[in-house]
Amino acid sequence: MKKWMKVVGLIVSVMLLLSVVACGSQGTSGEGGEQSGETESGEKVAKIGVISYLTGDGAAYGEAITSGFEMARDELNEKHKGELKIELVIEDSAGKRDQALNAAQKLINSDNVLAILGPTLSSEMFVVGPEANAAGVPIMGTSNTAKGIPEIGDYVFRNSIPESLAIPAALKKAVDEFGIQKVAIIYGSDDDFTVSGYEVMKKAAEDLGLEILTTEEYATGDTDFSAQLTNIQAAEPDAILASSLYKEGGLIVDQARKMGLDVPFVGGNGFNSPQFINQAGEAANNLVVASPWFPERDDAQVKEFVAKFEEKYGKQPDQFAAQAYDALYIMAQAILDAGTVTDRDAVRDALANIKDFDGVTGDFSFDEIGDPVMEPVVLIVKDGKFVEFK
């Protein structure tokens, strides 16, 4: 059945490619040069596609992710010079499903990439993942945390901790430290990621025996949350659980504080960006999140990565940059283990067998379905930065 589905998927892929070519490419940048293969000198060239959110309201996510990829590429090419050269073909999705799908079609069928990293959003992966899986192209999300991503198919992986691990850890820590008994929830009801985060928050709250006083919804792009926050304020919760991307999240927290809602916030993965703090300002204090990345961890590898990133880009790497950096190293390890830059199936199998990878985000392995096996660190915003919540 899987083989039959793969054939059907390839036929669909070719048909969709023709429509992409007719409409023009949505890509923003990429490396030229040779296709994946071996050069006359014996150096293997691996062409890897990247689908990243580079323009639009969530571009800070894509900028950080792409910076992480590029830094890892430069290091890997120097480290394995003469043996393996990695070329990145970078496409901009602008956070849109159709543009992400067009980018995937181009990378798979025109650029003939060996594998794909990205896309940025879970909602994008739910359309790109099936396409890559049907074509037999390994794809790894580095920032997708919604439920059901690796279940898309055998070729779909992620190295980003799902909300089902991160949110319960953050909420449990907040409950223990703040004595929380009653909560309110606010979430974006029109996005796969924020809906998935809400579902995890609701279950985690119920598992901890918390009373959910009210649940408020908003739509992507909303800027006025006064009605929802008024309802929350009237309910008098001990904490607010919010599933949001950083743009709306920053506005929600800022408006809540201005209304006098000074209770702690517990957020999902969308808050794990310095851009949230930049937008919310002092209102960001007492936001609790969980992440595999902590830039001040007492680890030599982490310190070296932070120093190099700051020197190269003039700012500290966030979770999304760190996960992307590790992801390309993981992909490179799979390529080296497979011993090929042309056999997508072999690279997929090698990727599935990655165990105990020592990255800047910690010790990493894939489980049997392609999800990460990692332990999150609970963080809290204090004085304008994420610090470990001890």
Short mmCIF file of C-alpha atoms in Angstrom, two decimals:
data_model
loop_
_atom_site.label_atom_id
_atom_site.label_comp_id
_atom_site.label_asym_id
_atom_site.label_seq_id
_atom_site.Cartn_x
_atom_site.Cartn_y
_atom_site.Cartn_z
CA MET A 1 0.00 0.00 0.00
CA LYS A 2 2.82 2.44 0.90
CA LYS A 3 4.56 1.76 -2.44
CA TRP A 4 1.32 2.34 -4.34
CA MET A 5 0.71 5.58 -2.45
CA LYS A 6 4.27 6.68 -3.21
CA VAL A 7 3.70 6.17 -6.97
CA VAL A 8 0.47 8.14 -6.82
CA GLY A 9 2.24 10.85 -4.84
CA LEU A 10 4.98 11.12 -7.46
CA ILE A 11 2.40 11.51 -10.24
CA VAL A 12 0.67 14.26 -8.24
CA SER A 13 4.03 15.89 -7.58
CA VAL A 14 4.81 16.12 -11.31
CA MET A 15 1.41 17.64 -12.03
CA LEU A 16 1.82 20.19 -9.27
CA LEU A 17 5.31 21.04 -10.47
CA LEU A 18 3.95 22.00 -13.87
CA SER A 19 1.59 24.47 -12.19
CA VAL A 20 4.46 25.87 -10.09
CA VAL A 21 6.60 26.44 -13.18
CA ALA A 22 3.67 28.15 -14.89
CA CYS A 23 3.18 30.51 -11.95
CA GLY A 24 6.85 31.24 -11.40
CA SER A 25 9.16 30.38 -8.50
CA GLN A 26 8.47 31.76 -5.02
CA GLY A 27 12.07 31.21 -3.89
CA THR A 28 14.23 34.02 -2.57
CA SER A 29 17.74 32.67 -2.65
CA GLY A 30 19.82 29.59 -3.09
CA GLU A 31 23.19 28.28 -4.07
CA GLY A 32 23.93 27.40 -7.64
CA GLY A 33 26.58 24.88 -8.51
CA GLU A 34 26.38 21.19 -9.11
CA GLN A 35 23.61 18.72 -8.33
CA SER A 36 24.05 16.26 -5.51
CA GLY A 37 26.77 13.82 -6.50
CA GLU A 38 30.49 13.25 -6.50
CA THR A 39 32.99 15.67 -8.04
CA GLU A 40 36.08 14.64 -10.00
CA SER A 41 38.17 15.16 -6.86
CA GLY A 42 36.02 12.63 -4.98
CA GLU A 43 34.25 15.21 -2.80
CA LYS A 44 30.56 14.43 -2.34
CA VAL A 45 28.15 17.34 -2.81
CA ALA A 46 24.85 17.20 -0.92
CA LYS A 47 22.18 19.64 -2.04
CA ILE A 48 19.72 20.29 0.79
CA GLY A 49 16.58 22.35 0.47
CA VAL A 50 15.47 24.85 3.09
CA ILE A 51 11.93 26.23 3.40
CA SER A 52 11.94 29.16 5.81
CA TYR A 53 9.56 31.93 6.92
CA LEU A 54 11.66 34.91 5.76
CA THR A 55 9.12 37.64 4.97
CA GLY A 56 5.97 38.65 6.83
CA ASP A 57 4.88 38.93 10.44
CA GLY A 58 6.82 35.85 11.63
CA ALA A 59 10.03 36.52 9.74
CA ALA A 60 12.10 36.65 12.93
CA TYR A 61 11.58 32.90 13.26
CA GLY A 62 12.84 32.24 9.74
CA GLU A 63 15.74 34.66 10.03
CA ALA A 64 17.03 32.89 13.16
CA ILE A 65 16.52 29.46 11.62
CA THR A 66 18.29 30.33 8.37
CA SER A 67 21.19 31.87 10.28
CA GLY A 68 21.57 28.63 12.22
CA PHE A 69 21.59 26.59 9.00
CA GLU A 70 24.14 28.82 7.30
CA MET A 71 26.49 28.83 10.27
CA ALA A 72 26.35 25.04 10.50
CA ARG A 73 26.90 24.71 6.73
CA ASP A 74 30.04 26.83 6.84
CA GLU A 75 31.45 24.83 9.76
CA LEU A 76 30.60 21.46 8.24
CA ASN A 77 32.10 22.35 4.86
CA GLU A 78 35.33 23.38 6.55
CA LYS A 79 35.36 20.32 8.81
CA HIS A 80 34.70 17.84 5.98
CA LYS A 81 36.52 19.65 3.18
CA GLY A 82 37.40 17.26 0.39
CA GLU A 83 34.94 14.67 1.73
CA LEU A 84 31.53 16.34 1.88
CA LYS A 85 30.24 19.70 0.69
CA ILE A 86 26.78 20.88 1.69
CA GLU A 87 24.86 23.27 -0.53
CA LEU A 88 21.69 24.94 0.75
CA VAL A 89 18.87 25.96 -1.59
CA ILE A 90 16.81 28.42 0.44
CA GLU A 91 13.17 29.18 -0.34
CA ASP A 92 10.89 31.69 1.39
CA SER A 93 7.44 30.44 2.44
CA ALA A 94 6.31 33.78 3.94
CA GLY A 95 4.41 31.65 6.46
CA LYS A 96 1.89 30.64 3.78
CA ARG A 97 0.87 27.06 3.07
CA ASP A 98 0.57 27.46 -0.70
CA GLN A 99 3.93 29.20 -0.99
CA ALA A 100 5.54 26.52 1.19
CA LEU A 101 4.05 23.81 -1.05
CA ASN A 102 5.30 25.56 -4.20
CA ALA A 103 8.75 25.81 -2.65
CA ALA A 104 8.73 22.09 -1.79
CA GLN A 105 7.70 21.17 -5.33
CA LYS A 106 10.56 23.22 -6.76
CA LEU A 107 13.11 21.75 -4.36
CA ILE A 108 12.02 18.16 -4.93
CA ASN A 109 11.47 18.15 -8.67
CA SER A 110 13.53 20.98 -10.14
CA ASP A 111 16.45 21.34 -7.74
CA ASN A 112 16.43 17.58 -7.04
CA VAL A 113 17.53 18.09 -3.45
CA LEU A 114 18.66 15.16 -1.34
CA ALA A 115 16.61 16.27 1.68
CA ILE A 116 14.64 19.22 3.05
CA LEU A 117 14.93 21.19 6.29
CA GLY A 118 11.82 23.09 7.39
CA PRO A 119 9.29 24.54 6.83
CA THR A 120 9.02 26.87 9.82
CA LEU A 121 5.37 26.52 10.84
CA SER A 122 3.46 23.38 11.75
CA SER A 123 0.62 24.48 9.46
CA GLU A 124 3.11 24.54 6.57
CA MET A 125 4.50 21.11 7.45
CA PHE A 126 1.02 19.60 7.28
CA VAL A 127 0.97 20.36 3.54
CA VAL A 128 4.70 20.04 2.74
CA GLY A 129 5.32 16.89 4.78
CA PRO A 130 2.91 14.68 2.81
CA GLU A 131 4.42 15.95 -0.45
CA ALA A 132 7.99 15.13 0.61
CA ASN A 133 6.90 11.80 2.04
CA ALA A 134 5.12 10.80 -1.18
CA ALA A 135 8.24 11.69 -3.17
CA GLY A 136 10.50 9.77 -0.82
CA VAL A 137 12.46 12.85 0.25
CA PRO A 138 13.64 13.00 3.90
CA ILE A 139 12.32 16.14 5.57
CA MET A 140 13.13 17.45 9.05
CA GLY A 141 11.22 20.20 10.81
CA THR A 142 13.32 22.28 13.18
CA SER A 143 10.54 24.39 14.69
CA ASN A 144 7.36 22.33 14.24
CA THR A 145 5.79 21.38 17.56
CA ALA A 146 2.15 20.57 16.78
CA LYS A 147 0.75 17.12 17.36
CA GLY A 148 0.95 14.71 14.41
CA ILE A 149 4.01 15.94 12.51
CA PRO A 150 6.16 12.77 12.41
CA GLU A 151 3.03 10.68 11.98
CA ILE A 152 2.69 12.17 8.48
CA GLY A 153 4.97 9.44 7.15
CA ASP A 154 8.22 7.51 7.29
CA TYR A 155 10.24 10.31 5.67
CA VAL A 156 9.09 13.04 8.09
CA PHE A 157 11.18 13.93 11.17
CA ARG A 158 11.62 16.83 13.56
CA ASN A 159 14.26 17.81 16.11
CA SER A 160 11.99 20.37 17.82
CA ILE A 161 10.39 19.30 21.09
CA PRO A 162 6.62 18.91 20.65
CA GLU A 163 4.21 20.96 22.71
CA SER A 164 3.09 17.72 24.36
CA LEU A 165 6.46 17.61 26.19
CA ALA A 166 7.22 21.31 26.64
CA ILE A 167 3.91 22.73 27.86
CA PRO A 168 3.25 20.19 30.67
CA ALA A 169 6.80 20.74 31.96
CA ALA A 170 6.36 24.52 31.99
CA LEU A 171 2.90 24.38 33.57
CA LYS A 172 3.94 21.92 36.30
CA LYS A 173 6.86 24.16 37.27
CA ALA A 174 4.61 27.26 37.35
CA VAL A 175 1.99 25.46 39.45
CA ASP A 176 4.62 24.32 41.95
CA GLU A 177 6.26 27.74 42.25
CA PHE A 178 3.21 30.04 42.13
CA GLY A 179 0.58 27.85 43.81
CA ILE A 180 -1.71 28.03 40.78
CA GLN A 181 -5.17 26.49 41.14
CA LYS A 182 -7.32 28.34 38.59
CA VAL A 183 -6.37 29.27 35.01
CA ALA A 184 -7.72 30.97 31.93
CA ILE A 185 -6.69 29.97 28.40
CA ILE A 186 -6.34 32.12 25.28
CA TYR A 187 -5.31 30.77 21.89
CA GLY A 188 -5.43 31.35 18.15
CA SER A 189 -8.26 29.20 16.80
CA ASP A 190 -7.29 29.32 13.10
CA ASP A 191 -3.74 27.90 13.14
CA ASP A 192 -2.66 24.25 13.49
CA PHE A 193 0.17 25.12 15.86
CA THR A 194 -1.83 27.32 18.24
CA VAL A 195 -4.79 24.93 18.26
CA SER A 196 -2.47 22.02 19.05
CA GLY A 197 -0.90 24.07 21.84
CA TYR A 198 -4.34 24.84 23.27
CA GLU A 199 -5.29 21.15 23.28
CA VAL A 200 -2.08 20.31 25.16
CA MET A 201 -2.65 23.16 27.64
CA LYS A 202 -6.21 22.05 28.34
CA LYS A 203 -5.16 18.45 28.96
CA ALA A 204 -2.14 19.45 31.07
CA ALA A 205 -4.33 21.70 33.23
CA GLU A 206 -6.89 18.95 33.69
CA ASP A 207 -4.18 16.40 34.53
CA LEU A 208 -2.91 18.73 37.27
CA GLY A 209 -6.42 19.19 38.66
CA LEU A 210 -6.60 22.88 37.76
CA GLU A 211 -9.90 24.67 37.28
CA ILE A 212 -10.24 26.20 33.80
CA LEU A 213 -12.33 29.33 34.37
CA THR A 214 -12.67 30.53 30.77
CA THR A 215 -11.29 29.79 27.30
CA GLU A 216 -10.89 32.68 24.87
CA GLU A 217 -10.15 32.56 21.14
CA TYR A 218 -8.70 34.99 18.60
CA ALA A 219 -7.75 34.94 14.91
CA THR A 220 -4.30 35.31 13.37
CA GLY A 221 -3.63 38.98 12.66
CA ASP A 222 -5.85 40.31 15.46
CA THR A 223 -4.39 43.26 17.35
CA ASP A 224 -7.09 44.12 19.90
CA PHE A 225 -7.61 41.51 22.60
CA SER A 226 -9.52 43.69 25.07
CA ALA A 227 -12.74 41.66 24.87
CA GLN A 228 -10.99 38.36 25.60
CA LEU A 229 -8.83 39.86 28.33
CA THR A 230 -11.82 41.53 29.97
CA ASN A 231 -13.49 38.13 30.25
CA ILE A 232 -10.31 36.66 31.68
CA GLN A 233 -9.93 39.48 34.19
CA ALA A 234 -13.50 39.01 35.38
CA ALA A 235 -12.81 35.29 35.97
CA GLU A 236 -9.86 36.11 38.31
CA PRO A 237 -7.44 33.31 37.34
CA ASP A 238 -4.16 32.58 39.10
CA ALA A 239 -2.42 32.30 35.73
CA ILE A 240 -3.08 32.65 32.01
CA LEU A 241 -2.15 29.93 29.51
CA ALA A 242 -1.51 31.31 26.03
CA SER A 243 -0.92 29.45 22.77
CA SER A 244 0.28 32.00 20.24
CA LEU A 245 3.00 33.06 17.83
CA TYR A 246 5.17 35.92 19.06
CA LYS A 247 3.37 38.76 17.26
CA GLU A 248 -0.05 38.18 18.80
CA GLY A 249 1.55 36.83 21.99
CA GLY A 250 3.46 40.03 22.62
CA LEU A 251 0.32 42.11 22.16
CA ILE A 252 -1.76 39.85 24.41
CA VAL A 253 0.72 40.01 27.28
CA ASP A 254 1.27 43.76 26.91
CA GLN A 255 -2.45 44.53 26.85
CA ALA A 256 -3.06 42.20 29.79
CA ARG A 257 -0.50 44.01 31.93
CA LYS A 258 -1.95 47.40 31.01
CA MET A 259 -5.34 46.17 32.21
CA GLY A 260 -3.85 45.18 35.56
CA LEU A 261 -3.61 41.43 34.90
CA ASP A 262 -0.34 40.75 36.67
CA VAL A 263 -0.66 36.98 37.02
CA PRO A 264 1.96 34.70 35.45
CA PHE A 265 1.63 33.61 31.82
CA VAL A 266 2.53 30.09 30.66
CA GLY A 267 3.26 30.00 26.95
CA GLY A 268 3.93 27.53 24.17
CA ASN A 269 6.78 27.29 21.70
CA GLY A 270 5.73 30.42 19.81
CA PHE A 271 6.90 32.57 22.74
CA ASN A 272 10.46 31.16 22.67
CA SER A 273 11.85 34.04 20.63
CA PRO A 274 13.59 37.24 21.74
CA GLN A 275 11.20 38.99 19.38
CA PHE A 276 8.40 38.31 21.88
CA ILE A 277 10.37 40.11 24.61
CA ASN A 278 11.20 42.96 22.22
CA GLN A 279 7.51 43.40 21.49
CA ALA A 280 6.11 42.94 24.99
CA GLY A 281 8.87 44.85 26.84
CA GLU A 282 8.60 44.76 30.64
CA ALA A 283 5.21 43.07 30.30
CA ALA A 284 7.05 39.88 29.29
CA ASN A 285 8.29 39.31 32.85
CA ASN A 286 6.94 36.17 34.53
CA LEU A 287 6.23 34.36 31.28
CA VAL A 288 7.06 30.67 31.77
CA VAL A 289 8.02 28.42 28.85
CA ALA A 290 9.97 25.22 28.25
CA SER A 291 12.71 24.76 25.68
CA PRO A 292 15.61 22.44 24.87
CA TRP A 293 17.78 25.54 24.46
CA PHE A 294 19.34 27.62 27.21
CA PRO A 295 22.14 29.95 25.99
CA GLU A 296 23.65 30.32 29.45
CA ARG A 297 24.01 26.60 30.06
CA ASP A 298 27.38 25.75 31.61
CA ASP A 299 28.57 23.70 28.64
CA ALA A 300 31.69 24.30 26.53
CA GLN A 301 29.93 23.50 23.25
CA VAL A 302 27.08 25.90 24.04
CA LYS A 303 29.46 28.69 25.01
CA GLU A 304 31.46 28.25 21.80
CA PHE A 305 28.32 28.28 19.66
CA VAL A 306 26.95 31.41 21.36
CA ALA A 307 30.28 33.24 20.97
CA LYS A 308 30.59 32.34 17.27
CA PHE A 309 26.98 33.23 16.55
CA GLU A 310 27.28 36.61 18.29
CA GLU A 311 30.47 37.35 16.36
CA LYS A 312 28.87 36.42 13.03
CA TYR A 313 25.40 37.92 13.47
CA GLY A 314 25.79 40.49 16.25
CA LYS A 315 23.19 38.95 18.54
CA GLN A 316 22.64 35.95 20.77
CA PRO A 317 21.19 32.81 19.17
CA ASP A 318 17.66 31.90 20.19
CA GLN A 319 16.04 28.47 20.38
CA PHE A 320 15.16 28.49 16.68
CA ALA A 321 18.71 29.23 15.57
CA ALA A 322 20.11 26.57 17.90
CA GLN A 323 17.67 23.89 16.73
CA ALA A 324 18.40 24.70 13.08
CA TYR A 325 22.15 24.55 13.73
CA ASP A 326 21.80 21.12 15.33
CA ALA A 327 19.44 19.95 12.58
CA LEU A 328 21.96 20.45 9.79
CA TYR A 329 24.62 18.68 11.84
CA ILE A 330 22.18 15.79 12.36
CA MET A 331 21.40 15.68 8.64
CA ALA A 332 25.10 15.76 7.77
CA GLN A 333 25.73 12.87 10.15
CA ALA A 334 22.99 10.87 8.44
CA ILE A 335 24.52 11.60 5.02
CA LEU A 336 27.96 10.50 6.22
CA ASP A 337 26.51 7.38 7.84
CA ALA A 338 24.60 6.53 4.65
CA GLY A 339 27.72 7.07 2.55
CA THR A 340 25.73 8.62 -0.29
CA VAL A 341 24.49 11.99 -1.51
CA THR A 342 22.13 10.59 -4.13
CA ASP A 343 20.17 7.84 -2.38
CA ARG A 344 17.31 9.51 -0.51
CA ASP A 345 16.11 6.21 0.96
CA ALA A 346 19.53 5.45 2.46
CA VAL A 347 19.73 8.92 4.02
CA ARG A 348 16.24 8.50 5.42
CA ASP A 349 17.21 5.19 7.04
CA ALA A 350 20.42 6.67 8.47
CA LEU A 351 18.46 9.63 9.84
CA ALA A 352 16.04 7.30 11.63
CA ASN A 353 18.99 5.61 13.33
CA ILE A 354 20.47 8.79 14.83
CA LYS A 355 20.98 8.18 18.54
CA ASP A 356 22.75 10.10 21.32
CA PHE A 357 23.73 13.04 19.11
CA ASP A 358 25.54 15.63 21.24
CA GLY A 359 24.27 19.02 20.07
CA VAL A 360 24.10 22.53 21.45
CA THR A 361 20.49 21.84 22.48
CA GLY A 362 21.57 18.74 24.40
CA ASP A 363 21.63 14.98 23.94
CA PHE A 364 19.36 14.01 21.07
CA SER A 365 17.87 10.85 19.56
CA PHE A 366 14.94 10.08 17.27
CA ASP A 367 12.25 7.79 18.61
CA GLU A 368 10.55 5.13 16.47
CA ILE A 369 8.31 7.62 14.65
CA GLY A 370 10.84 10.43 14.12
CA ASP A 371 10.09 12.57 17.17
CA PRO A 372 12.91 13.89 19.38
CA VAL A 373 13.90 12.21 22.61
CA MET A 374 15.08 15.14 24.75
CA GLU A 375 14.50 16.83 28.10
CA PRO A 376 13.19 20.43 28.06
CA VAL A 377 14.48 23.17 30.34
CA VAL A 378 11.86 25.39 32.01
CA LEU A 379 12.60 29.10 31.54
CA ILE A 380 11.06 32.30 32.88
CA VAL A 381 11.42 35.86 31.61
CA LYS A 382 13.17 38.09 34.13
CA ASP A 383 14.53 41.59 33.45
CA GLY A 384 14.03 41.25 29.72
CA LYS A 385 15.60 37.84 29.09
CA PHE A 386 14.95 34.13 29.39
CA VAL A 387 16.61 32.62 32.47
CA GLU A 388 16.39 29.12 33.91
CA PHE A 389 13.39 28.82 36.24
CA LYS A 390 14.96 27.29 39.34
#
